[in-house]
Protein backbone atom coordinates (compact mmCIF):
# COMPACT_ATOMS: atom_id res chain seq x y z
CA UNK A 1 20.72 28.55 -33.71
CA UNK A 2 20.66 25.08 -32.24
CA UNK A 3 18.77 22.11 -33.47
CA UNK A 4 15.13 22.08 -32.36
CA UNK A 5 14.18 19.01 -30.28
CA UNK A 6 11.59 16.71 -31.80
CA UNK A 7 8.29 16.37 -29.99
CA UNK A 8 8.35 12.86 -28.59
CA UNK A 9 5.13 10.97 -27.78
CA UNK A 10 6.93 8.52 -25.50
CA UNK A 11 8.28 11.39 -23.40
CA UNK A 12 4.83 12.91 -22.94
CA UNK A 13 3.20 9.57 -22.15
CA UNK A 14 5.91 8.88 -19.55
CA UNK A 15 5.26 12.30 -17.99
CA UNK A 16 1.53 11.58 -18.08
CA UNK A 17 2.08 8.30 -16.24
CA UNK A 18 4.26 10.08 -13.68
CA UNK A 19 1.48 12.62 -13.13
CA UNK A 20 -1.06 9.80 -12.79
CA UNK A 21 1.06 8.08 -10.14
CA UNK A 22 1.52 11.36 -8.27
CA UNK A 23 -2.23 12.02 -8.32
CA UNK A 24 -2.99 8.50 -7.12
CA UNK A 25 -0.41 8.82 -4.33
CA UNK A 26 -1.97 12.15 -3.35
CA UNK A 27 -5.42 10.51 -3.25
CA UNK A 28 -4.03 7.83 -0.93
CA UNK A 29 -2.28 10.46 1.24
CA UNK A 30 1.09 8.94 0.39
CA UNK A 31 4.35 10.82 0.04
CA UNK A 32 4.94 12.83 -3.14
CA UNK A 33 7.55 15.39 -4.17
CA UNK A 34 5.08 18.07 -3.07
CA UNK A 35 5.56 16.97 0.56
CA UNK A 36 9.25 17.78 0.28
CA UNK A 37 8.49 21.30 -0.94
CA UNK A 38 6.29 22.14 2.05
CA UNK A 39 7.31 19.89 4.97
CA UNK A 40 5.99 22.37 7.53
CA UNK A 41 2.49 22.05 6.05
CA UNK A 42 2.11 18.32 6.73
CA UNK A 43 0.43 19.05 10.06
CA UNK A 44 -2.35 21.10 8.46
CA UNK A 45 -5.43 19.18 7.23
CA UNK A 46 -5.97 21.51 4.26
CA UNK A 47 -2.53 20.55 2.96
CA UNK A 48 -3.83 17.21 1.66
CA UNK A 49 -6.63 18.89 -0.29
CA UNK A 50 -4.20 21.35 -1.80
CA UNK A 51 -1.76 18.53 -2.64
CA UNK A 52 -4.54 16.68 -4.48
CA UNK A 53 -5.53 19.83 -6.35
CA UNK A 54 -1.94 20.43 -7.50
CA UNK A 55 -1.55 16.80 -8.62
CA UNK A 56 -4.90 16.95 -10.46
CA UNK A 57 -3.87 20.17 -12.21
CA UNK A 58 -0.60 18.60 -13.34
CA UNK A 59 -2.45 15.56 -14.68
CA UNK A 60 -4.93 17.74 -16.59
CA UNK A 61 -2.15 19.91 -18.01
CA UNK A 62 -0.16 16.98 -19.37
CA UNK A 63 -3.28 15.21 -20.69
CA UNK A 64 -4.25 18.48 -22.40
CA UNK A 65 -0.84 18.77 -24.04
CA UNK A 66 -1.07 15.16 -25.21
CA UNK A 67 -4.49 15.91 -26.68
CA UNK A 68 -3.22 19.02 -28.50
CA UNK A 69 -0.26 17.07 -29.89
CA UNK A 70 -2.54 14.17 -30.94
CA UNK A 71 -0.78 11.64 -28.68
CA UNK A 72 -2.82 8.63 -27.54
CA UNK A 73 -3.09 9.35 -23.83
CA UNK A 74 -6.46 7.67 -23.16
CA UNK A 75 -4.93 4.18 -23.27
CA UNK A 76 -3.18 4.91 -19.97
CA UNK A 77 -6.51 5.21 -18.09
CA UNK A 78 -9.74 3.35 -17.57
CA UNK A 79 -12.76 4.68 -19.51
CA UNK A 80 -14.15 6.05 -16.24
CA UNK A 81 -10.90 7.94 -15.52
CA UNK A 82 -10.83 9.34 -19.07
CA UNK A 83 -14.32 10.70 -18.43
CA UNK A 84 -13.16 12.42 -15.24
CA UNK A 85 -10.20 13.98 -17.03
CA UNK A 86 -12.38 15.16 -19.90
CA UNK A 87 -14.80 16.75 -17.42
CA UNK A 88 -11.78 18.51 -15.85
CA UNK A 89 -13.45 19.06 -12.47
CA UNK A 90 -11.95 17.35 -9.44
CA UNK A 91 -15.21 16.51 -7.74
CA UNK A 92 -15.99 14.25 -4.81
CA UNK A 93 -16.89 11.62 -7.41
CA UNK A 94 -13.33 11.69 -8.77
CA UNK A 95 -11.88 11.46 -5.27
CA UNK A 96 -14.19 8.61 -4.27
CA UNK A 97 -14.22 6.57 -7.48
CA UNK A 98 -10.90 7.19 -9.26
CA UNK A 99 -9.95 3.67 -8.27
CA UNK A 100 -12.96 1.87 -9.73
CA UNK A 101 -12.85 -0.86 -7.10
CA UNK A 102 -13.33 1.57 -4.18
CA UNK A 103 -16.91 0.49 -3.77
CA UNK A 104 -16.20 -3.24 -3.70
CA UNK A 105 -16.09 -5.47 -0.66
CA UNK A 106 -12.54 -6.54 -1.53
CA UNK A 107 -11.28 -2.95 -1.47
CA UNK A 108 -12.82 -2.34 1.95
CA UNK A 109 -11.31 -5.53 3.32
CA UNK A 110 -7.87 -4.68 1.87
CA UNK A 111 -7.97 -1.31 3.65
CA UNK A 112 -8.58 -3.02 6.98
CA UNK A 113 -5.49 -5.24 6.73
């Protein structure tokens, strides 16, 4: 038999950060790899909800694996985001407040530019 690969914290944290970026891009309706898998679905409004759900599931899965393997994954998120991940439910609150500055005047002005 071959040599067993070592479980590497850096690898999992990198994958966690990739999943975080994908989820954040899905929240912002930006292009992700998922768009390439289903290009014919881009015209359907429900596609964006499904895309967010898939990205959220990936993020939860990798965070769960990091937790089981005792890797420090919480440092990659704000305390508020850690709370959302620990609650595991992708609610309207997560969608609206993942980016903590969503409710600030600066965020609203940046969106208008």
